Coordinates of C-alpha atoms in Angstrom, one line a residue:
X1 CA 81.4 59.6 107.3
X2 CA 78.6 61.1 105.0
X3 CA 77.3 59.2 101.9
X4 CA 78.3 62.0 99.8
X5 CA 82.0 61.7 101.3
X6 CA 81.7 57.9 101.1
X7 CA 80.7 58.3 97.5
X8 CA 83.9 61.1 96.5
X9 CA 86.3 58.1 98.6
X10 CA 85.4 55.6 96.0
X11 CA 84.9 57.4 92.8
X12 CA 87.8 57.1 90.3
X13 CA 89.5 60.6 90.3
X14 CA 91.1 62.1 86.9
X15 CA 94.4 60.5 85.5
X16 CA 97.0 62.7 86.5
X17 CA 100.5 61.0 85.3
X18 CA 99.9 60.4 82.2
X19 CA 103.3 61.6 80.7
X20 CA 103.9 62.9 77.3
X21 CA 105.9 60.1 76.4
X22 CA 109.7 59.9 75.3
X23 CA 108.7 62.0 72.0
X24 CA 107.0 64.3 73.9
X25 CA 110.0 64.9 76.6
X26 CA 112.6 65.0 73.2
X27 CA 110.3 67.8 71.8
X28 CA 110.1 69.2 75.6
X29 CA 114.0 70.0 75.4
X30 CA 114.6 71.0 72.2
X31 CA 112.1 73.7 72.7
X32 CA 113.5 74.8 75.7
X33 CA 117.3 75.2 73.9
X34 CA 115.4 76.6 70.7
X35 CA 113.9 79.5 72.8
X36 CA 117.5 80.3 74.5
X37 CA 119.3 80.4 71.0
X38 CA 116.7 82.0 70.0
X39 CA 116.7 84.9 72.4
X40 CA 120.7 85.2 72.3
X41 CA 120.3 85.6 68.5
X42 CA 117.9 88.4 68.3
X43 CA 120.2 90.2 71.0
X44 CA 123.4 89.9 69.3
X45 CA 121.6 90.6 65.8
X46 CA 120.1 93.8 67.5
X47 CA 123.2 95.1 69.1
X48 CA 125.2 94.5 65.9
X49 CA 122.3 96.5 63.7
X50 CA 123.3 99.4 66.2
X51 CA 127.0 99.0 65.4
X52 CA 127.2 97.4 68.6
X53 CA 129.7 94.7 68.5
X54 CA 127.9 92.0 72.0
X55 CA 130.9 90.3 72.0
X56 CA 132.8 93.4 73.4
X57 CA 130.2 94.4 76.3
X58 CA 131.3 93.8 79.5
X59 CA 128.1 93.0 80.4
X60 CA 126.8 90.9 77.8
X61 CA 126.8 87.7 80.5
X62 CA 125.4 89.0 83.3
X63 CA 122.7 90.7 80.5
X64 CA 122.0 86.4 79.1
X65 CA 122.1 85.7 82.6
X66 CA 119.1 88.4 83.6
X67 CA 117.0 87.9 80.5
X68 CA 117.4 83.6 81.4
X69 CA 116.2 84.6 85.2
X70 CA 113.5 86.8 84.0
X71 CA 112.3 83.6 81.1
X72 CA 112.9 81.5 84.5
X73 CA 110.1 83.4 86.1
X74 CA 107.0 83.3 83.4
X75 CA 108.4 79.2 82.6
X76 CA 107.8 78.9 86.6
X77 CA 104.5 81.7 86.6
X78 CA 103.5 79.1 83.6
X79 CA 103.1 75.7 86.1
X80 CA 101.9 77.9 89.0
X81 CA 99.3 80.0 88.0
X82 CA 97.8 78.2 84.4
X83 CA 97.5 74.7 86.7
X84 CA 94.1 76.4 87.8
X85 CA 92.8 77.2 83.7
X86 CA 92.8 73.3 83.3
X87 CA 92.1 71.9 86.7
X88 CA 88.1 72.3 85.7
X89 CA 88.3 70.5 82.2
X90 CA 90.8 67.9 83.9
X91 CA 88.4 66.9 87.1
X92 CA 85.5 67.1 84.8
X93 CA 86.7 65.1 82.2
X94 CA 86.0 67.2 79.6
X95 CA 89.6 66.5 78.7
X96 CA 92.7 64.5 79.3
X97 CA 94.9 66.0 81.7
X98 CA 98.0 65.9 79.2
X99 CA 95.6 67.1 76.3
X100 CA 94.6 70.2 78.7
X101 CA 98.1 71.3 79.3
X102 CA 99.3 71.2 76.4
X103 CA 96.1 73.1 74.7
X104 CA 96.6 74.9 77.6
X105 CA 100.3 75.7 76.9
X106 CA 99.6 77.0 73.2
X107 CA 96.7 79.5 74.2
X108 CA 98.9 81.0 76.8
X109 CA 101.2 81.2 74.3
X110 CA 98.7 82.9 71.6
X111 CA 97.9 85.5 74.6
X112 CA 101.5 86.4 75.1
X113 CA 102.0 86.8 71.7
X114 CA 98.7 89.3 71.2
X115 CA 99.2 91.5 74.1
X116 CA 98.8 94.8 74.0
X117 CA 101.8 95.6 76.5
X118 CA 99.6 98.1 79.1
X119 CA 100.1 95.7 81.8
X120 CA 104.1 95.7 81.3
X121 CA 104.5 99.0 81.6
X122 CA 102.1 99.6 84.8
X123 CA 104.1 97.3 86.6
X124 CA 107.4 98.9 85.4
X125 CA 105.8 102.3 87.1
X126 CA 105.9 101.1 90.5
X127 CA 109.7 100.6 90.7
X128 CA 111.9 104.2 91.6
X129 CA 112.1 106.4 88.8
X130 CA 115.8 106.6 89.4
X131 CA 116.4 102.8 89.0
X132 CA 114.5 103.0 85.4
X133 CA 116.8 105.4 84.5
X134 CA 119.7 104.0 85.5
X135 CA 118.9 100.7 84.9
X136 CA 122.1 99.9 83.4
X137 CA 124.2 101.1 86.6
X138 CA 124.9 98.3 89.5
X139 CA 121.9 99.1 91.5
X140 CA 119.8 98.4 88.0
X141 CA 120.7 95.5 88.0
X142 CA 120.8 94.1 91.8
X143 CA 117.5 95.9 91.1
X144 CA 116.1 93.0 88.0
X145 CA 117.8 90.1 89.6
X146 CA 116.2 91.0 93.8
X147 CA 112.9 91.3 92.4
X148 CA 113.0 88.0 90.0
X149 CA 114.5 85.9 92.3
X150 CA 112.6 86.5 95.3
X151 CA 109.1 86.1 92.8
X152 CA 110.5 82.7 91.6
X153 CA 111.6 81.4 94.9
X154 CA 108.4 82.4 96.7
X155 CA 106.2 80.4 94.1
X156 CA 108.4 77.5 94.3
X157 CA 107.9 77.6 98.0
X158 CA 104.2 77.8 97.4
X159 CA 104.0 75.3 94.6
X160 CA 106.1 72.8 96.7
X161 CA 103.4 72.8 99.2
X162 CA 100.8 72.6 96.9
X163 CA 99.0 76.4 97.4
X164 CA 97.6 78.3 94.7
X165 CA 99.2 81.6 95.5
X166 CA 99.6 84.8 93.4
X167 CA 102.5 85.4 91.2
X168 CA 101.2 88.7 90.3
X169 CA 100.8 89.6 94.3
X170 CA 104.5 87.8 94.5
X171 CA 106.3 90.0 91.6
X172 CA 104.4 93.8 93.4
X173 CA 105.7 92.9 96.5
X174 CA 109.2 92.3 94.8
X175 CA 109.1 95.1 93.2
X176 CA 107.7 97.6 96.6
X177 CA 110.7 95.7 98.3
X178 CA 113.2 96.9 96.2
X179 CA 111.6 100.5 95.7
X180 CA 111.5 100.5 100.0
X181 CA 115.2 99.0 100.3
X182 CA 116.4 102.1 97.3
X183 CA 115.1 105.1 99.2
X184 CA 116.2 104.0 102.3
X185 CA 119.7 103.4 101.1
X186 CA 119.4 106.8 99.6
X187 CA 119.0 108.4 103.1
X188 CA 115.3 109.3 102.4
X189 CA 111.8 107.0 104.1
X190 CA 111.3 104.1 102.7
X191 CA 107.5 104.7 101.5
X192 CA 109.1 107.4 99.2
X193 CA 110.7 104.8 97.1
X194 CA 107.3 103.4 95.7
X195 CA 104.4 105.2 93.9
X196 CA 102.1 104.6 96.4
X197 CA 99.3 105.6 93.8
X198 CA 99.5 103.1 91.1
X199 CA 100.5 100.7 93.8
X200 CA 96.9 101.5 95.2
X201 CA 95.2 101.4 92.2
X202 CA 96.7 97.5 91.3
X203 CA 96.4 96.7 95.1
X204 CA 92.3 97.5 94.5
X205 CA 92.6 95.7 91.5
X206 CA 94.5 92.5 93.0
X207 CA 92.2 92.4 96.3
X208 CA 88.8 92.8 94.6
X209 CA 89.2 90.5 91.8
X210 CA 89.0 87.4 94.0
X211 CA 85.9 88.7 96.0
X212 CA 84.5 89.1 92.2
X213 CA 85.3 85.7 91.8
X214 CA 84.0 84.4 94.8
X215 CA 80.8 86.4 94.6
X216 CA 79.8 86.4 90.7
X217 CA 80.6 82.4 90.1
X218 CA 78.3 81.7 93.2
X219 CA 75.4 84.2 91.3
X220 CA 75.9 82.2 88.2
X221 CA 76.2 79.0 89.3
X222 CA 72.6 79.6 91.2
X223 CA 71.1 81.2 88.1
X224 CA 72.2 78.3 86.1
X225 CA 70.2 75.7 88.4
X226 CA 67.3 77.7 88.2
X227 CA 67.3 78.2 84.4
X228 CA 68.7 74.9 83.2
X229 CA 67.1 71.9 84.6
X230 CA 69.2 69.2 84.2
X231 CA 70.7 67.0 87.1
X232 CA 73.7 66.1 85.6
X233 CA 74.6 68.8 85.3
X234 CA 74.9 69.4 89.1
X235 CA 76.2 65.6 90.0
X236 CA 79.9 64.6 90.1
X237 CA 81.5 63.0 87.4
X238 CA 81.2 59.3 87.0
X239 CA 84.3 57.4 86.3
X240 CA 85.3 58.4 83.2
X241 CA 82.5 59.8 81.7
X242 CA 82.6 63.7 79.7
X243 CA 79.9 66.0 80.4
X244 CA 77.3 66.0 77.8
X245 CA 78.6 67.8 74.9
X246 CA 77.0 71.3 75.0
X247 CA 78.7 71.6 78.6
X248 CA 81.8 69.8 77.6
X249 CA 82.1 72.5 75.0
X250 CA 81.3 75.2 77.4
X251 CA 84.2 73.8 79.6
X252 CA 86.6 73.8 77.0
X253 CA 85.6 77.3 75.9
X254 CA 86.1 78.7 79.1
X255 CA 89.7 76.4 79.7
X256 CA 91.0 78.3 76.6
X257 CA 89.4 81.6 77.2
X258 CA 91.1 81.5 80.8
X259 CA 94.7 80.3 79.1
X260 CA 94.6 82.9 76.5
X261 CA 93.6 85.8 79.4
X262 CA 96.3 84.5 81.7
X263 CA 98.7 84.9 78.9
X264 CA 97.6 88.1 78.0
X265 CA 98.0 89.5 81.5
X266 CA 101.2 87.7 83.0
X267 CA 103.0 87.8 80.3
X268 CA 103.3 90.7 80.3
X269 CA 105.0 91.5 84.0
X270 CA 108.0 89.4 82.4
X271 CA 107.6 91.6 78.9
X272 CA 108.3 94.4 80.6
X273 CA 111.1 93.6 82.9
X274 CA 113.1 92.0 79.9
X275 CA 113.3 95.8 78.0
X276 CA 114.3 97.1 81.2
X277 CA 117.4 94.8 81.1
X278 CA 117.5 95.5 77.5
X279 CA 117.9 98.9 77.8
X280 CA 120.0 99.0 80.2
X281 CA 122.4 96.5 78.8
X282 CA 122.3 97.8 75.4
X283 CA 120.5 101.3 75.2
X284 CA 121.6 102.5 71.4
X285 CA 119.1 98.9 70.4
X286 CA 116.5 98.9 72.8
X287 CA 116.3 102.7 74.5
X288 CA 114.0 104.0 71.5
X289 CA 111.7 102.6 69.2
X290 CA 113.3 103.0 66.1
X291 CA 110.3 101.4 64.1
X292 CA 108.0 103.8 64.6
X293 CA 105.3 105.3 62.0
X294 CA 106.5 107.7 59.3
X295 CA 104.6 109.9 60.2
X296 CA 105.4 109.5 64.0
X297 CA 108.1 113.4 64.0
X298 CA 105.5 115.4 62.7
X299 CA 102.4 114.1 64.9
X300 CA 105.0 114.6 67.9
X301 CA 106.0 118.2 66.9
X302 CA 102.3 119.0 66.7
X303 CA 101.4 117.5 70.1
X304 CA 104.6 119.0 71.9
X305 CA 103.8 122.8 70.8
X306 CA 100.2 121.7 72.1
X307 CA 101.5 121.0 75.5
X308 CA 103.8 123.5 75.6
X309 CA 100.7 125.5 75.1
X310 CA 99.0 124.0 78.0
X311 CA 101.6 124.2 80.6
X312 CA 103.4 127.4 79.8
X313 CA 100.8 130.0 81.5
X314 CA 100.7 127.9 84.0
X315 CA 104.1 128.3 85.4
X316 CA 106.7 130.9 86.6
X317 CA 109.0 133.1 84.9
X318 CA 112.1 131.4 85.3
X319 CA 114.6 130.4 83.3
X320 CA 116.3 126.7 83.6
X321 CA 119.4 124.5 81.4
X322 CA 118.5 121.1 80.3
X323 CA 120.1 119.9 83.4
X324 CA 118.6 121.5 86.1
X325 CA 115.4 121.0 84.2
X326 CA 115.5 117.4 84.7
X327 CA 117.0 117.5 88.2
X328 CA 113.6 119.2 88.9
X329 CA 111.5 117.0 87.3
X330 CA 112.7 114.0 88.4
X331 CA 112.2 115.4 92.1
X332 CA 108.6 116.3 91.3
X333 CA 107.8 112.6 90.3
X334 CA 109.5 111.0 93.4
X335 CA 108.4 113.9 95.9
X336 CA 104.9 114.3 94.8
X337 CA 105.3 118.1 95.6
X338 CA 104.1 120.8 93.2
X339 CA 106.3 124.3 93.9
X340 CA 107.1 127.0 91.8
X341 CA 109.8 125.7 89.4
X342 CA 107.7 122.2 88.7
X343 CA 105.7 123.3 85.9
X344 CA 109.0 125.2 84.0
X345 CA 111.0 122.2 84.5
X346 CA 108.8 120.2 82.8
X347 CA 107.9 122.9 79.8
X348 CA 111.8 123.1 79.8
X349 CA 112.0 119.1 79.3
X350 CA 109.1 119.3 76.5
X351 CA 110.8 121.8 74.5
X352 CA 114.3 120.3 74.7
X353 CA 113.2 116.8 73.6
X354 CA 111.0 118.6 70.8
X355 CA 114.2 120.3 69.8
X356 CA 115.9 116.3 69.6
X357 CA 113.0 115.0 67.5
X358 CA 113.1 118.0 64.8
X359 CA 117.1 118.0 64.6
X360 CA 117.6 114.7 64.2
X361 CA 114.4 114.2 62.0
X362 CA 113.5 110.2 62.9
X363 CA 114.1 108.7 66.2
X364 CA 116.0 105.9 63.8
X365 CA 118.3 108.5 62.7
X366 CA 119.0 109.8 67.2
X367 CA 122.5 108.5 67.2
X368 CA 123.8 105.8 69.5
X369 CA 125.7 108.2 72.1
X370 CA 122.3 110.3 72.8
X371 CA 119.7 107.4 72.6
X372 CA 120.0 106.7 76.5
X373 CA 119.7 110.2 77.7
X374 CA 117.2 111.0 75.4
X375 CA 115.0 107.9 76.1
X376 CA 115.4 109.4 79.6
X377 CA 114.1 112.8 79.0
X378 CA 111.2 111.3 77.2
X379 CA 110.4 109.0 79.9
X380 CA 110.8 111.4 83.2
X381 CA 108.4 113.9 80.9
X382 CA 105.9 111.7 80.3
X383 CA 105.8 110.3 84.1
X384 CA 105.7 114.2 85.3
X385 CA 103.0 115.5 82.4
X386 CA 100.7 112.0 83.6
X387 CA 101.0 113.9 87.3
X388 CA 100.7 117.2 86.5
X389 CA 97.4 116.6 84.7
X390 CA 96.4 115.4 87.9
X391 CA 97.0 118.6 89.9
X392 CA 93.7 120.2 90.6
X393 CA 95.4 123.3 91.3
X394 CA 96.7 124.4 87.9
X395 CA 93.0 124.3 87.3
X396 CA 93.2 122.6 83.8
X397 CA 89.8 121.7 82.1
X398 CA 88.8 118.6 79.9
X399 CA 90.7 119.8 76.5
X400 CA 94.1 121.0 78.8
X401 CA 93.8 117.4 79.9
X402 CA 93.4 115.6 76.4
X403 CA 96.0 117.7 75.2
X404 CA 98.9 116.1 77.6
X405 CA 97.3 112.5 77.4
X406 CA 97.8 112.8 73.1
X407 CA 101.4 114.0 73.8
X408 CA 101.8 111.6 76.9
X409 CA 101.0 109.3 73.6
X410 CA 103.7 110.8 71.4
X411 CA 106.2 110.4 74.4
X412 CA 105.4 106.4 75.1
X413 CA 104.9 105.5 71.7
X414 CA 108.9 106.1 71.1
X415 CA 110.2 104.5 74.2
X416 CA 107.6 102.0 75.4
X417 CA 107.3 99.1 73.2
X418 CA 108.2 95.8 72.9
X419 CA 109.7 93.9 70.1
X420 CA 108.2 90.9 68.6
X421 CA 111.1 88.6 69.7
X422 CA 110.7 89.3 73.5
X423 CA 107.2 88.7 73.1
X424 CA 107.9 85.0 71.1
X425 CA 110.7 84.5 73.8
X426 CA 108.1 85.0 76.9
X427 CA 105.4 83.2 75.2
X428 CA 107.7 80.0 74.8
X429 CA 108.5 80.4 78.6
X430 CA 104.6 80.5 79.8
X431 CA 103.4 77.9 77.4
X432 CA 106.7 75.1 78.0
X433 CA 106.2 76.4 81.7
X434 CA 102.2 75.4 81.6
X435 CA 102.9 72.2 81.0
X436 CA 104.8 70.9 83.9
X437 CA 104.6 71.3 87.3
X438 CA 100.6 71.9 87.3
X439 CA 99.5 68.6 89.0
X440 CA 100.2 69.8 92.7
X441 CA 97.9 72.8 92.2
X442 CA 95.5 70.8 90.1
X443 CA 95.0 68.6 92.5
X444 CA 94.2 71.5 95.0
X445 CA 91.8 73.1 92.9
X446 CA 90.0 69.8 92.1
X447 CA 89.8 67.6 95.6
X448 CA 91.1 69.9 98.1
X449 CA 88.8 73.6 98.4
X450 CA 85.1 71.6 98.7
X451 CA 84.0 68.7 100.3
X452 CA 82.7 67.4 97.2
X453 CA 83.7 66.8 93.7
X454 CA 84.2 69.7 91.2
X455 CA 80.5 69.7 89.4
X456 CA 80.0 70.3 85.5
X457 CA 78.2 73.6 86.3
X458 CA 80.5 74.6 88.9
X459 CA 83.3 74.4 86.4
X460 CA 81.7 76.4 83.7
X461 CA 80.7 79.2 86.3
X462 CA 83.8 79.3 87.9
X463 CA 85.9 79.5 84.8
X464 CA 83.2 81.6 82.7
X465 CA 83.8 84.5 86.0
X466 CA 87.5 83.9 85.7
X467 CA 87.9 84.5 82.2
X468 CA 85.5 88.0 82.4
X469 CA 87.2 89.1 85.1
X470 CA 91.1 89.1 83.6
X471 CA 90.1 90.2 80.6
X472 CA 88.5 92.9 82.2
X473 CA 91.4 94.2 84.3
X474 CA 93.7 93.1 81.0
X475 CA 91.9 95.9 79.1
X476 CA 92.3 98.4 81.7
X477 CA 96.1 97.4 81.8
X478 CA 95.9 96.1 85.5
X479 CA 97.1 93.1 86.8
X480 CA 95.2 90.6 88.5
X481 CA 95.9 87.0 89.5
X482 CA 94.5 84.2 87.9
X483 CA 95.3 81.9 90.8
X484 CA 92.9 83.4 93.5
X485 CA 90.1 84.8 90.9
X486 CA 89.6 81.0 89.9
X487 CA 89.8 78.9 93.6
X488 CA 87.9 81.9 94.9
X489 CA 85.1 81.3 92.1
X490 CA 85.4 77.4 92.9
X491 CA 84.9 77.9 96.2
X492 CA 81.8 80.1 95.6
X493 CA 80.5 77.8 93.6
X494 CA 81.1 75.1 96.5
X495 CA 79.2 77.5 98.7
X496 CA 76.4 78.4 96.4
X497 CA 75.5 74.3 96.4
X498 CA 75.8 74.1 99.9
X499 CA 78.5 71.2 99.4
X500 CA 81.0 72.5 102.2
X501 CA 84.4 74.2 101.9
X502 CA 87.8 72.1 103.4
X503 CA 88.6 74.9 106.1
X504 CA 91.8 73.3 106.0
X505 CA 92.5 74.7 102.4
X506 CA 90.7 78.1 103.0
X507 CA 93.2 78.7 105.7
X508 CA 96.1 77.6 103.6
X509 CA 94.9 80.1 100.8
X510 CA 94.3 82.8 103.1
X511 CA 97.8 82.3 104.7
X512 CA 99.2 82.8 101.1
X513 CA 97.0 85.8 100.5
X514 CA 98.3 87.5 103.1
X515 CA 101.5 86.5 103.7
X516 CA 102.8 87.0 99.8
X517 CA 103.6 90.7 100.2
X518 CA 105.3 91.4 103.2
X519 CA 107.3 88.1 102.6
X520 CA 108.5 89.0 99.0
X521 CA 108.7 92.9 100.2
X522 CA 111.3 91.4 102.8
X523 CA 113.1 89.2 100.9
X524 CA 113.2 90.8 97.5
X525 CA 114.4 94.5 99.7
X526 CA 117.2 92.0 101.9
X527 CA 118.4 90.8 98.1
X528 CA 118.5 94.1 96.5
X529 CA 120.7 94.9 99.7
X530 CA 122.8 92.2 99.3
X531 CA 123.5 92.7 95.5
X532 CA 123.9 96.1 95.9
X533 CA 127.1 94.9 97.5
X534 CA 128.2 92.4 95.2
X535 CA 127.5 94.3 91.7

């Protein structure tokens, strides 16, 4: 055995079971029943400002029972994923490990809470645009509970063994399994159940983000031990003894940094799936924004006679009902074909919902009876004019283009948002989830990806990449996974010193990597199957 192995064998690592204390567990619970209550009591008060009486919905259950699943998923997302935002501080000692997860708890918490919702509702694109607009039918909702049950139970099964795996990778797979499993149940190939372009676009996002990681933290980690020349830097911990403080400071920077950013981003998958249950459990509350700006009609009037503009040379001379409108449309977002009635349909769409807005003057004053369909109207044309200013063979230049993304605006801005409540309610579940759980993939992250301890430096560069990178693909409204941006940056930090990498783990992590789609693609389309049946 190696002096340098000899040396990690006997050091003292961090204390891990530290508990919180009977106080501590009391205050555990009651914020775990305050966040329920507090849930079922902005429902019920939202319904009834609707002159919806909760009581009387047949599906008022099974809706307490989706939105508890779906609160299940960011409390287990919480110990799974936010385990790697403290493991640095904890193995550095730059903190206690029951301090970190707690301070770790309430930044996830402020990130939730400060979201800008982008990330919700690219996720929410990927599943079959017949499902969102049905969401309230059976196959809505075997839709919500496949796809959050097969994401919780494959991170348990990844937790239990101590793997940091991906519950972003975990919920896209869930969410391509269900889209596969709907359009072959609707007689029609399986890849035409997902949009295989967005799931492209967050598949680059997801796979690159590590190899950032790995890559950039090594750079750093180098430039650092050229630049600052100072060995203790770049010497494991001894005993019990913090960094200096300037590093111990940089640590703790990057700890909260990487919470917040993790909150920011994965809150936000459990954001959006929550209005889909909303809406379709109680459309007249949740299927339009009825808090939007006074001034919201007459921007949307404005931007609609714009697009109509835009698209209306650009289409046949025919002549379509609100009905066969949509039928069209809705086949041009889930065939991907332009023909000759595409562009009408959608013009069609545009001026029928522009006709809604102006009669009814407010979207608060749309009454309850309408609010679904027209919610739906709104979202198929905003999912068909995003396409169709892709289509390089209507031959649209720069201001065409700008004109459908403003009114693209107009349309999302009254039917994607979410209210404060949902965001309080998911915020609770990531932070309480934070702070149990985490010491199986703490421990991984800490003793179990190099041959050596976890350096001062190599924390700060590790986390410092981590933190860039989410907030990066947070602004861009992509999701990436905290899990494998951090190990991957430990473990280039790990190669970067030359201190050795437990294959063991790699191989472990790499199983995960790859295995997380196709297994939650399998289960969560076999569950969607399944419930299909049983709702």
């Amino acid at each position: 055995m190696t002096s340098a192995a000899l040396e990690r064998d006997v050091r003292p690592g961090p204390k891990l079971d530290d508990s919180f204390g009977r106080a501590g567990t009391f205050g555990f619970a009651a914020a775990v029943v305050a966040a329920l209550g507090y849930v079922v009591y902005n429902v019920y008060r939202d319904a009834a400002a609707a002159s919806v009486d909760p009581l009387t919905l047949m599906p008022f259950g099974l809706l307490v029972l989706a939105l508890i699943i779906a609160l299940g998923f960011e409390f287990v997302n919480g110990f799974h994923d936010t385990a790697n935002a403290v493991a640095t501080v904890i193995y550095t000692n730059s903190m206690p490990a029951h301090v970190a997860v707690v301070w770790s708890g309430f930044f996830n918490f402020l990130g939730v809470l400060l979201s800008t919702g982008a990330v919700a509702f690219g996720i929410i694109s990927l599943l079959p645009i017949e499902l969102i607009l049905q969401v309230g039918s059976s196959s809505g909702f075997a839709m919500v509970f496949a796809l959050l049950i097969a994401a919780i139970v494959w991170n348990l099964a990844t937790w239990a063994l101590g793997i940091p795996s991906s519950s972003s990778h975990t919920l896209i797979g869930s969410i391509i399994g269900v889209g596969v499993a709907n359009a072959i149940l609707q007689g029609r190939s399986g890849s035409a159940g997902v949009d295989w372009d967005k799931a492209t676009e967050i598949g680059k996002a997801l796979l690159i983000s590590p190899l950032i990681g790995f890559g950039v933290a090594a750079l750093l980690f180098l430039a650092m031990k050229t630049l600052i020349r100072n060995r203790k830097l770049y010497e494991a911990p001894v005993g019990d003894t913090p960094p200096p403080m300037w590093i111990r400071a940089l640590l703790i920077f990057t700890c909260t940094g990487v919470s917040f950013a993790h909150g920011s981003n994965d809150g936000q998958k459990g954001m959006g799936l929550i209005m889909l249950i909303l809406i379709g459990t109680v459309p007249t509350a949740y299927a339009l924004n009825r808090a939007v700006p006074a001034e919201y009609e007459a921007q949307f009037v404005t931007n609609s006679a714009a697009a109509t503009q835009v698209l209306s040379p650009r289409g046949a001379r025919v002549s379509l009902d609100d009905t066969a409108a949509r039928t069209q449309t809705q086949r041009y977002i889930t065939e991907r074909k332009l023909d000759a009635e595409t562009v009408p349909a959608v013009t069609a769409l545009v001026g029928t919902i522009d006709r809604q807005v102006r009669e009814y003057g407010s979207l608060a004053k749309v009454p309850a009876a309408v609010s679904g369909n027209m919610r739906n109207d709104m979202y198929l044309a905003s999912e068909a004019v995003k396409r169709i200013g892709k289509e390089k063979s209507l031959g649209l230049n720069e201001r065409d283009q700008q004109v459908l993304t403003d009114y693209r605006g107009s349309l999302d801005a009254g039917t994607r948002f979410i209210p404060l409540w949902v965001k309080v309610a998911v915020a609770f579940a990531l932070g309480l989830g934070t702070m149990v759980g985490w010491k199986r993939i703490v421990v991984t992250v800490g003793e179990k990806i190099g041959k050596t301890h976890l350096t001062y430096a190599q924390g700060a560069s590790a986390e410092l990449v981590a933190m860039a990178t989410i907030f990066g693909a947070d602004s861009m409204g992509l999701p990436v996974s905290t899990t494998h941006v951090l190990s991957s940056g430990v473990a280039g930090t790990m190669a970067a010193n030359r201190s050795g990498l437990q294959m063991s783990t790699v191989r472990n992590l790499m199983m995960a990597w790859v295995l997380t789609l196709p297994v939650s693609v399998l289960l969560s389309g076999s569950l969607y199957l399944l419930l299909n049946r049983v709702f």
